[in-house]
mmCIF file of C-alpha atoms in Angstrom:
data_model
loop_
_atom_site.group_PDB
_atom_site.id
_atom_site.type_symbol
_atom_site.label_atom_id
_atom_site.label_comp_id
_atom_site.label_asym_id
_atom_site.label_seq_id
_atom_site.Cartn_x
_atom_site.Cartn_y
_atom_site.Cartn_z
ATOM 1 C CA MET Q 1 8.062 -14.881 14.714
ATOM 2 C CA PRO Q 2 7.163 -14.856 10.818
ATOM 3 C CA PRO Q 3 5.933 -18.200 9.680
ATOM 4 C CA THR Q 4 8.181 -20.782 8.054
ATOM 5 C CA PRO Q 5 8.816 -19.868 4.253
ATOM 6 C CA ARG Q 6 6.419 -21.808 1.946
ATOM 7 C CA ALA Q 7 7.478 -24.133 -0.616
ATOM 8 C CA MET Q 8 5.504 -22.259 -3.424
ATOM 9 C CA ASN Q 9 5.874 -18.725 -4.492
ATOM 10 C CA THR Q 10 3.431 -16.369 -6.557
ATOM 11 C CA ARG Q 11 4.148 -17.924 -10.107
ATOM 12 C CA THR Q 12 3.270 -21.266 -8.961
ATOM 13 C CA GLU Q 13 0.381 -20.950 -6.166
ATOM 14 C CA LYS Q 14 -2.979 -22.026 -7.767
ATOM 15 C CA ALA Q 15 -5.416 -22.307 -4.993
ATOM 16 C CA ARG Q 16 -6.093 -18.704 -3.806
ATOM 17 C CA THR Q 17 -8.943 -17.583 -1.359
ATOM 18 C CA LYS Q 18 -12.237 -16.335 -3.397
ATOM 19 C CA LYS Q 19 -14.103 -15.226 -1.999
ATOM 20 C CA ALA Q 20 -18.967 8.519 4.554
ATOM 21 C CA ARG Q 21 -16.453 10.887 4.311
ATOM 22 C CA TRP Q 22 -16.106 11.686 0.883
ATOM 23 C CA ALA Q 23 -15.957 15.304 -0.228
ATOM 24 C CA ILE Q 24 -15.878 16.512 -3.850
ATOM 25 C CA PRO Q 25 -16.599 14.465 -6.722
ATOM 26 C CA LEU Q 26 -14.423 14.298 -9.819
ATOM 27 C CA ALA Q 27 -14.485 16.917 -11.999
ATOM 28 C CA ALA Q 28 -16.587 16.581 -15.162
ATOM 29 C CA GLY Q 29 -13.914 17.689 -17.739
ATOM 30 C CA ALA Q 30 -10.373 16.421 -18.102
ATOM 31 C CA SER Q 31 -7.365 18.368 -16.997
ATOM 32 C CA LEU Q 32 -3.529 18.477 -17.276
ATOM 33 C CA ALA Q 33 -1.126 19.362 -14.197
ATOM 34 C CA LEU Q 34 2.457 19.303 -14.196
ATOM 35 C CA VAL Q 35 3.806 17.456 -11.168
ATOM 36 C CA GLY Q 36 7.477 16.819 -10.317
ATOM 37 C CA GLY Q 37 8.565 17.200 -13.984
ATOM 38 C CA VAL Q 38 5.601 14.549 -14.986
ATOM 39 C CA LEU Q 39 3.001 15.891 -17.312
ATOM 40 C CA LEU Q 40 -0.326 14.247 -15.932
ATOM 41 C CA TRP Q 41 -3.453 13.628 -17.822
ATOM 42 C CA SER Q 42 -6.542 13.571 -15.892
ATOM 43 C CA PRO Q 43 -9.666 11.876 -17.900
ATOM 44 C CA ALA Q 44 -13.067 13.237 -17.209
ATOM 45 C CA ASP Q 45 -14.600 9.809 -16.248
ATOM 46 C CA GLU Q 46 -11.765 7.588 -15.052
ATOM 47 C CA ALA Q 47 -13.145 6.899 -11.314
ATOM 48 C CA ASP Q 48 -16.339 5.210 -10.294
ATOM 49 C CA ALA Q 49 -18.812 7.258 -8.791
ATOM 50 C CA ALA Q 50 -18.837 7.325 -4.774
ATOM 51 C CA PRO Q 51 -22.578 6.388 -3.738
ATOM 52 C CA GLY Q 52 -23.150 9.570 -1.452
ATOM 53 C CA GLY Q 53 -21.352 11.003 1.428
ATOM 54 C CA LYS Q 54 -20.333 14.008 3.127
ATOM 55 C CA SER Q 55 -18.689 17.182 1.977
ATOM 56 C CA GLY Q 56 -15.259 18.687 2.792
ATOM 57 C CA LYS Q 57 -12.627 21.345 2.145
ATOM 58 C CA SER Q 58 -9.653 18.822 2.722
ATOM 59 C CA GLY Q 59 -7.479 16.720 0.164
ATOM 60 C CA LYS Q 60 -7.817 18.125 -3.402
ATOM 61 C CA ASP Q 61 -9.582 21.302 -2.160
ATOM 62 C CA ALA Q 62 -6.944 22.470 0.160
ATOM 63 C CA LYS Q 63 -3.138 22.500 -1.005
ATOM 64 C CA ALA Q 64 -1.304 19.509 -0.136
ATOM 65 C CA ALA Q 65 1.004 19.675 3.202
ATOM 66 C CA PHE Q 66 3.272 16.832 1.819
ATOM 67 C CA THR Q 67 3.076 14.003 -0.755
ATOM 68 C CA ALA Q 68 4.174 10.606 -0.396
ATOM 69 C CA VAL Q 69 3.946 7.763 -2.909
ATOM 70 C CA ALA Q 70 2.912 4.070 -2.294
ATOM 71 C CA ALA Q 71 3.027 0.914 -4.004
ATOM 72 C CA GLY Q 72 3.459 -3.161 -3.322
ATOM 73 C CA ASP Q 73 4.509 -6.166 -5.037
ATOM 74 C CA ILE Q 74 7.675 -4.582 -6.773
ATOM 75 C CA ALA Q 75 10.954 -5.963 -8.310
ATOM 76 C CA GLU Q 76 10.501 -9.215 -10.505
ATOM 77 C CA GLN Q 77 13.816 -10.720 -11.396
ATOM 78 C CA CYS Q 78 14.577 -8.329 -14.302
ATOM 79 C CA THR Q 79 16.203 -5.334 -15.271
ATOM 80 C CA GLU Q 80 15.885 -2.095 -17.349
ATOM 81 C CA GLY Q 81 17.364 -3.790 -20.507
ATOM 82 C CA ASP Q 82 14.877 -6.647 -19.959
ATOM 83 C CA SER Q 83 11.632 -6.572 -22.281
ATOM 84 C CA GLY Q 84 8.425 -6.137 -20.394
ATOM 85 C CA CYS Q 85 10.268 -5.299 -16.904
ATOM 86 C CA GLU Q 86 7.925 -2.955 -15.183
ATOM 87 C CA HIS Q 87 9.669 -1.958 -11.867
ATOM 88 C CA PRO Q 88 12.446 0.166 -13.682
ATOM 89 C CA LYS Q 89 9.326 2.309 -14.907
ATOM 90 C CA THR Q 90 7.802 2.516 -11.655
ATOM 91 C CA ALA Q 91 10.725 3.661 -10.085
ATOM 92 C CA ALA Q 92 11.490 6.273 -12.789
ATOM 93 C CA LEU Q 93 7.863 7.572 -12.056
ATOM 94 C CA VAL Q 94 8.883 7.692 -8.040
ATOM 95 C CA GLU Q 95 11.761 9.978 -8.998
ATOM 96 C CA LYS Q 96 9.768 12.315 -11.151
ATOM 97 C CA LEU Q 97 7.071 13.047 -8.749
ATOM 98 C CA ASN Q 98 9.731 13.197 -5.830
ATOM 99 C CA PRO Q 99 7.622 12.887 -2.717
ATOM 100 C CA SER Q 100 8.499 13.481 0.792
ATOM 101 C CA PHE Q 101 8.893 9.581 1.380
ATOM 102 C CA VAL Q 102 7.765 6.436 -0.264
ATOM 103 C CA MET Q 103 5.696 3.829 1.156
ATOM 104 C CA THR Q 104 6.208 -0.016 0.102
ATOM 105 C CA MET Q 105 3.209 -2.625 1.059
ATOM 106 C CA GLY Q 106 5.501 -5.836 0.868
ATOM 107 C CA ASP Q 107 6.846 -8.397 -1.554
ATOM 108 C CA ASN Q 108 9.293 -5.516 -2.469
ATOM 109 C CA GLN Q 109 11.963 -8.363 -4.072
ATOM 110 C CA TYR Q 110 10.795 -11.487 -6.075
ATOM 111 C CA ASP Q 111 10.970 -14.717 -5.508
ATOM 112 C CA ASP Q 112 12.739 -15.539 -2.492
ATOM 113 C CA ALA Q 113 13.731 -11.683 -1.457
ATOM 114 C CA ARG Q 114 17.373 -12.921 -0.727
ATOM 115 C CA LEU Q 115 19.768 -10.149 -0.202
ATOM 116 C CA GLN Q 116 21.608 -10.887 -3.573
ATOM 117 C CA ASP Q 117 18.279 -10.588 -5.418
ATOM 118 C CA PHE Q 118 17.715 -7.070 -3.761
ATOM 119 C CA GLU Q 119 21.101 -6.141 -4.839
ATOM 120 C CA LYS Q 120 20.904 -7.405 -8.277
ATOM 121 C CA TYR Q 121 17.244 -6.136 -9.006
ATOM 122 C CA TYR Q 122 15.444 -3.830 -6.503
ATOM 123 C CA ASP Q 123 18.722 -1.634 -6.173
ATOM 124 C CA THR Q 124 18.668 -1.020 -9.525
ATOM 125 C CA SER Q 125 15.439 0.908 -9.770
ATOM 126 C CA TRP Q 126 13.746 1.586 -6.322
ATOM 127 C CA GLY Q 127 17.028 1.813 -4.710
ATOM 128 C CA ALA Q 128 17.617 4.959 -5.871
ATOM 129 C CA PHE Q 129 15.405 6.396 -3.268
ATOM 130 C CA LYS Q 130 16.091 3.534 -0.547
ATOM 131 C CA ASP Q 131 17.171 6.456 1.955
ATOM 132 C CA LYS Q 132 13.402 8.005 2.058
ATOM 133 C CA THR Q 133 11.652 4.693 1.479
ATOM 134 C CA ARG Q 134 9.747 3.425 4.634
ATOM 135 C CA PRO Q 135 9.121 -0.448 3.941
ATOM 136 C CA THR Q 136 7.106 -3.206 5.167
ATOM 137 C CA PRO Q 137 7.657 -6.856 4.186
ATOM 138 C CA GLY Q 138 5.497 -9.256 2.508
ATOM 139 C CA ASN Q 139 4.994 -13.108 2.225
ATOM 140 C CA HIS Q 140 7.847 -13.120 -0.255
ATOM 141 C CA GLU Q 141 10.379 -11.633 1.952
ATOM 142 C CA THR Q 142 9.708 -14.740 4.306
ATOM 143 C CA TYR Q 143 10.530 -17.410 1.635
ATOM 144 C CA ASP Q 144 14.293 -16.409 2.000
ATOM 145 C CA PRO Q 145 16.361 -19.899 2.362
ATOM 146 C CA GLU Q 146 18.398 -17.680 4.826
ATOM 147 C CA GLY Q 147 15.824 -17.196 6.966
ATOM 148 C CA ALA Q 148 12.410 -15.316 7.118
ATOM 149 C CA LEU Q 149 13.066 -11.668 6.305
ATOM 150 C CA ALA Q 150 16.942 -12.213 6.491
ATOM 151 C CA GLY Q 151 17.554 -10.533 2.911
ATOM 152 C CA TYR Q 152 14.843 -7.522 3.872
ATOM 153 C CA LYS Q 153 16.344 -6.924 7.028
ATOM 154 C CA SER Q 154 19.951 -6.971 5.326
ATOM 155 C CA TYR Q 155 19.030 -4.714 2.703
ATOM 156 C CA PHE Q 156 16.897 -2.133 4.330
ATOM 157 C CA GLY Q 157 18.748 -2.117 7.946
ATOM 158 C CA ASP Q 158 17.621 0.404 10.379
ATOM 159 C CA VAL Q 159 15.083 1.807 7.850
ATOM 160 C CA ALA Q 160 13.033 -1.316 8.274
ATOM 161 C CA TYR Q 161 14.192 -2.116 11.926
ATOM 162 C CA PRO Q 162 14.341 1.225 13.739
ATOM 163 C CA LYS Q 163 13.614 -0.222 17.084
ATOM 164 C CA GLY Q 164 14.755 -3.869 16.396
ATOM 165 C CA GLU Q 165 11.411 -4.982 15.220
ATOM 166 C CA SER Q 166 9.828 -5.669 11.725
ATOM 167 C CA TYR Q 167 7.156 -2.610 12.559
ATOM 168 C CA TYR Q 168 7.538 0.682 13.390
ATOM 169 C CA SER Q 169 5.528 4.296 13.347
ATOM 170 C CA TYR Q 170 6.825 7.988 12.378
ATOM 171 C CA ASP Q 171 5.128 11.095 11.990
ATOM 172 C CA GLN Q 172 4.854 13.705 9.228
ATOM 173 C CA ASP Q 173 3.100 16.944 10.093
ATOM 174 C CA ASN Q 174 -0.224 16.315 11.459
ATOM 175 C CA TRP Q 175 -0.212 12.498 10.370
ATOM 176 C CA HIS Q 176 1.076 9.508 12.259
ATOM 177 C CA PHE Q 177 2.160 6.299 10.033
ATOM 178 C CA ILE Q 178 2.182 3.143 11.118
ATOM 179 C CA ALA Q 179 4.199 0.121 9.092
ATOM 180 C CA LEU Q 180 3.252 -3.106 10.206
ATOM 181 C CA ASP Q 181 4.312 -6.639 9.576
ATOM 182 C CA SER Q 182 1.314 -8.764 8.448
ATOM 183 C CA ASN Q 183 3.423 -12.032 8.275
ATOM 184 C CA SER Q 184 3.250 -12.053 12.051
ATOM 185 C CA PHE Q 185 -0.242 -10.359 12.952
ATOM 186 C CA ASP Q 186 -0.687 -13.403 15.165
ATOM 187 C CA ASP Q 187 2.475 -12.307 17.526
ATOM 188 C CA ASP Q 188 0.962 -10.791 20.593
ATOM 189 C CA ALA Q 189 4.084 -8.470 20.855
ATOM 190 C CA GLN Q 190 2.989 -6.826 17.754
ATOM 191 C CA ILE Q 191 -0.471 -6.262 18.885
ATOM 192 C CA GLU Q 192 0.415 -4.856 22.336
ATOM 193 C CA TRP Q 193 3.056 -2.454 20.416
ATOM 194 C CA LEU Q 194 0.081 -1.360 18.112
ATOM 195 C CA LYS Q 195 -2.251 -0.679 21.217
ATOM 196 C CA ALA Q 196 0.684 1.227 22.975
ATOM 197 C CA ASP Q 197 1.791 3.185 19.681
ATOM 198 C CA LEU Q 198 -2.257 4.359 19.351
ATOM 199 C CA ALA Q 199 -2.896 5.195 22.876
ATOM 200 C CA ALA Q 200 0.769 7.559 22.880
ATOM 201 C CA ASN Q 201 -0.413 9.157 19.272
ATOM 202 C CA SER Q 202 -1.133 12.821 19.455
ATOM 203 C CA LYS Q 203 -1.580 13.463 16.118
ATOM 204 C CA LYS Q 204 -5.037 14.202 14.183
ATOM 205 C CA CYS Q 205 -4.772 11.846 11.139
ATOM 206 C CA VAL Q 206 -3.693 8.556 11.096
ATOM 207 C CA ALA Q 207 -2.610 5.800 8.199
ATOM 208 C CA ALA Q 208 -1.244 2.360 8.431
ATOM 209 C CA TYR Q 209 -0.034 0.055 5.901
ATOM 210 C CA TRP Q 210 1.000 -3.612 5.510
ATOM 211 C CA HIS Q 211 0.730 -6.678 3.014
ATOM 212 C CA HIS Q 212 -2.027 -8.659 3.363
ATOM 213 C CA PRO Q 213 -5.356 -6.901 2.646
ATOM 214 C CA LEU Q 214 -8.479 -7.645 4.840
ATOM 215 C CA PHE Q 215 -10.654 -6.699 1.762
ATOM 216 C CA SER Q 216 -9.655 -7.621 -1.883
ATOM 217 C CA SER Q 217 -11.485 -8.211 -5.327
ATOM 218 C CA GLY Q 218 -8.499 -10.211 -6.580
ATOM 219 C CA GLU Q 219 -7.227 -13.447 -6.672
ATOM 220 C CA HIS Q 220 -6.106 -14.062 -3.070
ATOM 221 C CA GLY Q 221 -9.527 -12.301 -1.872
ATOM 222 C CA ASN Q 222 -10.138 -11.440 1.683
ATOM 223 C CA ASP Q 223 -7.514 -12.163 4.357
ATOM 224 C CA PRO Q 224 -9.015 -12.541 7.746
ATOM 225 C CA VAL Q 225 -5.476 -12.156 9.458
ATOM 226 C CA SER Q 226 -5.785 -8.393 9.420
ATOM 227 C CA ARG Q 227 -9.115 -8.086 10.921
ATOM 228 C CA PRO Q 228 -7.946 -7.729 14.636
ATOM 229 C CA ILE Q 229 -5.625 -5.041 13.264
ATOM 230 C CA TRP Q 230 -8.511 -3.109 11.538
ATOM 231 C CA LYS Q 231 -10.679 -2.958 14.416
ATOM 232 C CA LEU Q 232 -7.624 -1.732 16.967
ATOM 233 C CA LEU Q 233 -7.322 1.125 14.038
ATOM 234 C CA HIS Q 234 -11.113 1.544 13.541
ATOM 235 C CA ASP Q 235 -11.553 2.073 17.360
ATOM 236 C CA ASN Q 236 -8.564 4.284 17.309
ATOM 237 C CA LYS Q 237 -10.351 6.374 14.494
ATOM 238 C CA ALA Q 238 -7.505 5.550 11.779
ATOM 239 C CA GLU Q 239 -8.253 7.189 8.399
ATOM 240 C CA LEU Q 240 -6.470 5.130 5.758
ATOM 241 C CA VAL Q 241 -5.245 1.615 5.270
ATOM 242 C CA LEU Q 242 -2.874 0.629 2.559
ATOM 243 C CA ASN Q 243 -2.079 -3.056 1.151
ATOM 244 C CA GLY Q 244 -0.705 -4.889 -1.375
ATOM 245 C CA HIS Q 245 -0.294 -8.675 -1.963
ATOM 246 C CA ASP Q 246 -2.930 -8.801 -4.713
ATOM 247 C CA HIS Q 247 -1.648 -7.411 -7.863
ATOM 248 C CA HIS Q 248 -3.927 -4.811 -8.995
ATOM 249 C CA TYR Q 249 -5.299 -1.368 -7.873
ATOM 250 C CA GLU Q 250 -8.372 -0.975 -5.626
ATOM 251 C CA ARG Q 251 -9.879 1.762 -3.651
ATOM 252 C CA PHE Q 252 -13.003 0.871 -0.982
ATOM 253 C CA ALA Q 253 -15.606 3.238 0.447
ATOM 254 C CA PRO Q 254 -14.892 3.629 4.477
ATOM 255 C CA GLN Q 255 -16.168 0.695 6.105
ATOM 256 C CA ASN Q 256 -15.695 -0.945 9.357
ATOM 257 C CA ALA Q 257 -13.730 -4.475 9.899
ATOM 258 C CA ASP Q 258 -16.818 -6.634 9.361
ATOM 259 C CA GLY Q 259 -17.228 -5.038 6.089
ATOM 260 C CA GLU Q 260 -20.076 -2.828 6.773
ATOM 261 C CA ALA Q 261 -20.082 0.719 5.192
ATOM 262 C CA ASP Q 262 -19.261 3.391 7.694
ATOM 263 C CA GLU Q 263 -18.989 6.740 6.884
ATOM 264 C CA ASN Q 264 -16.688 7.136 10.077
ATOM 265 C CA GLY Q 265 -14.961 3.949 9.163
ATOM 266 C CA ILE Q 266 -11.361 3.260 7.305
ATOM 267 C CA VAL Q 267 -10.597 3.851 3.773
ATOM 268 C CA GLU Q 268 -8.493 0.869 2.295
ATOM 269 C CA LEU Q 269 -6.147 1.291 -0.764
ATOM 270 C CA LEU Q 270 -4.745 -1.681 -2.363
ATOM 271 C CA GLY Q 271 -2.026 -0.821 -4.584
ATOM 272 C CA GLY Q 272 -0.063 -4.087 -5.636
ATOM 273 C CA MET Q 273 0.683 -2.692 -9.202
ATOM 274 C CA GLY Q 274 4.348 -1.718 -8.703
ATOM 275 C CA GLY Q 275 6.085 -3.983 -11.168
ATOM 276 C CA ALA Q 276 5.026 -7.889 -10.448
ATOM 277 C CA ASN Q 277 2.887 -9.797 -13.078
ATOM 278 C CA PRO Q 278 -0.863 -8.696 -12.778
ATOM 279 C CA TYR Q 279 -3.543 -10.807 -11.237
ATOM 280 C CA LYS Q 280 -7.341 -10.806 -12.313
ATOM 281 C CA ILE Q 281 -10.207 -9.507 -10.426
ATOM 282 C CA GLU Q 282 -12.151 -12.616 -9.156
ATOM 283 C CA GLU Q 283 -15.043 -11.513 -6.887
ATOM 284 C CA VAL Q 284 -15.840 -8.136 -6.333
ATOM 285 C CA GLN Q 285 -16.358 -7.066 -3.047
ATOM 286 C CA PRO Q 286 -18.712 -4.881 -0.887
ATOM 287 C CA ASN Q 287 -17.786 -1.355 -0.722
ATOM 288 C CA SER Q 288 -15.296 -1.787 -3.789
ATOM 289 C CA GLU Q 289 -15.457 1.408 -5.657
ATOM 290 C CA LYS Q 290 -12.504 1.224 -8.504
ATOM 291 C CA ARG Q 291 -10.606 -1.672 -9.443
ATOM 292 C CA LEU Q 292 -7.797 -1.647 -12.326
ATOM 293 C CA THR Q 293 -5.636 -4.548 -13.198
ATOM 294 C CA GLU Q 294 -2.711 -4.573 -15.872
ATOM 295 C CA THR Q 295 -1.934 -1.081 -15.024
ATOM 296 C CA PHE Q 296 1.344 -0.377 -13.841
ATOM 297 C CA GLY Q 297 1.971 2.717 -11.444
ATOM 298 C CA VAL Q 298 2.170 4.210 -8.097
ATOM 299 C CA VAL Q 299 -0.090 6.028 -5.881
ATOM 300 C CA LYS Q 300 0.395 9.510 -5.214
ATOM 301 C CA LEU Q 301 -0.815 10.585 -2.096
ATOM 302 C CA ASP Q 302 -1.628 13.997 -1.132
ATOM 303 C CA PHE Q 303 -1.896 14.677 2.602
ATOM 304 C CA THR Q 304 -3.050 17.823 4.447
ATOM 305 C CA ASP Q 305 -3.387 18.650 7.937
ATOM 306 C CA THR Q 306 -6.901 17.787 7.750
ATOM 307 C CA GLY Q 307 -7.476 15.157 5.262
ATOM 308 C CA PHE Q 308 -6.346 13.469 2.143
ATOM 309 C CA SER Q 309 -6.409 12.103 -1.300
ATOM 310 C CA TRP Q 310 -4.619 10.321 -4.079
ATOM 311 C CA ASP Q 311 -4.086 9.477 -7.709
ATOM 312 C CA LEU Q 312 -2.944 6.411 -9.197
ATOM 313 C CA VAL Q 313 -0.406 7.499 -11.856
ATOM 314 C CA GLY Q 314 0.616 4.868 -14.454
ATOM 315 C CA THR Q 315 4.178 4.430 -15.932
ATOM 316 C CA ASP Q 316 2.983 6.429 -18.784
ATOM 317 C CA GLY Q 317 2.464 9.355 -16.679
ATOM 318 C CA ALA Q 318 -1.556 9.417 -17.077
ATOM 319 C CA THR Q 319 -3.794 9.421 -14.252
ATOM 320 C CA LYS Q 320 -5.678 6.386 -14.254
ATOM 321 C CA ASP Q 321 -7.989 6.778 -11.088
ATOM 322 C CA SER Q 322 -8.514 9.827 -8.422
ATOM 323 C CA SER Q 323 -9.883 8.992 -5.205
ATOM 324 C CA PRO Q 324 -12.832 11.428 -3.543
ATOM 325 C CA SER Q 325 -11.372 13.792 -0.562
ATOM 326 C CA TYR Q 326 -11.256 12.642 2.924
ATOM 327 C CA GLU Q 327 -11.366 14.258 5.957
ATOM 328 C CA CYS Q 328 -9.450 13.155 8.980
ATOM 329 C CA HIS Q 329 -11.878 11.769 11.998
#
């Protein structure tokens, strides 16, 4: 079961923990591209250089089989008419990009994620594509006075609980996606379900997503609650993990669950810039390749049958960072 809701929320938390498979490099010149009606400007030197690795012909070298959008830490208690309200802007960007589906990495609604809050705030923006959203819960979804995840479950319904649990999986083309509830990573039932799910998977490529990141250079820092999950995913040759919780963007080089660089490891993408107040970068972690804060937007992921890559697209339509291209194991 998820833990008992804590008395404090993100606004009042003061004590926080501080703590290859690359292919082509970024192009030397800037470029313009029209994607889903949004003019995307790609600066020449936006992304940090990746330190060596393998070449491949997936990701940006291949036509995307499908596109998904991802973000976490989304709906503050504000609406489009409120000055400085960001989640309507990130939602408008998702609609223009028109992805096959949307992944959310928790803290979908602030502060206590009650059903009435979902209906008043989240639903007015990201609710526009609720039918193709594949969500996961964050710690704020556990703060609901009606019970942990009560509002989250009521709002998303069977989309978030397709088999009666707060974790599930689904397939798209040659990819297997696993949506997990990191509030209950100490639940043996979820661990056993994940083992069985990975054993039954027949797809070449695997991505998983949840709220609390194992690795983060932000204010919350590394969260070891995710390490057993990482080990399971690494042992089963997963490619990609997406997280939120810290309100910034960060991408990591492939690594193992102990934080050691590993060309056959997992790529972590932290995308907590969906609309909530930004956090500072506190302590840069090993294998961290790019970090951005004070940037609101969504991650546009391009998946092929053999690999993946992504762009961080800001609410101004500009490409703020582009990943290397990666091949599936």
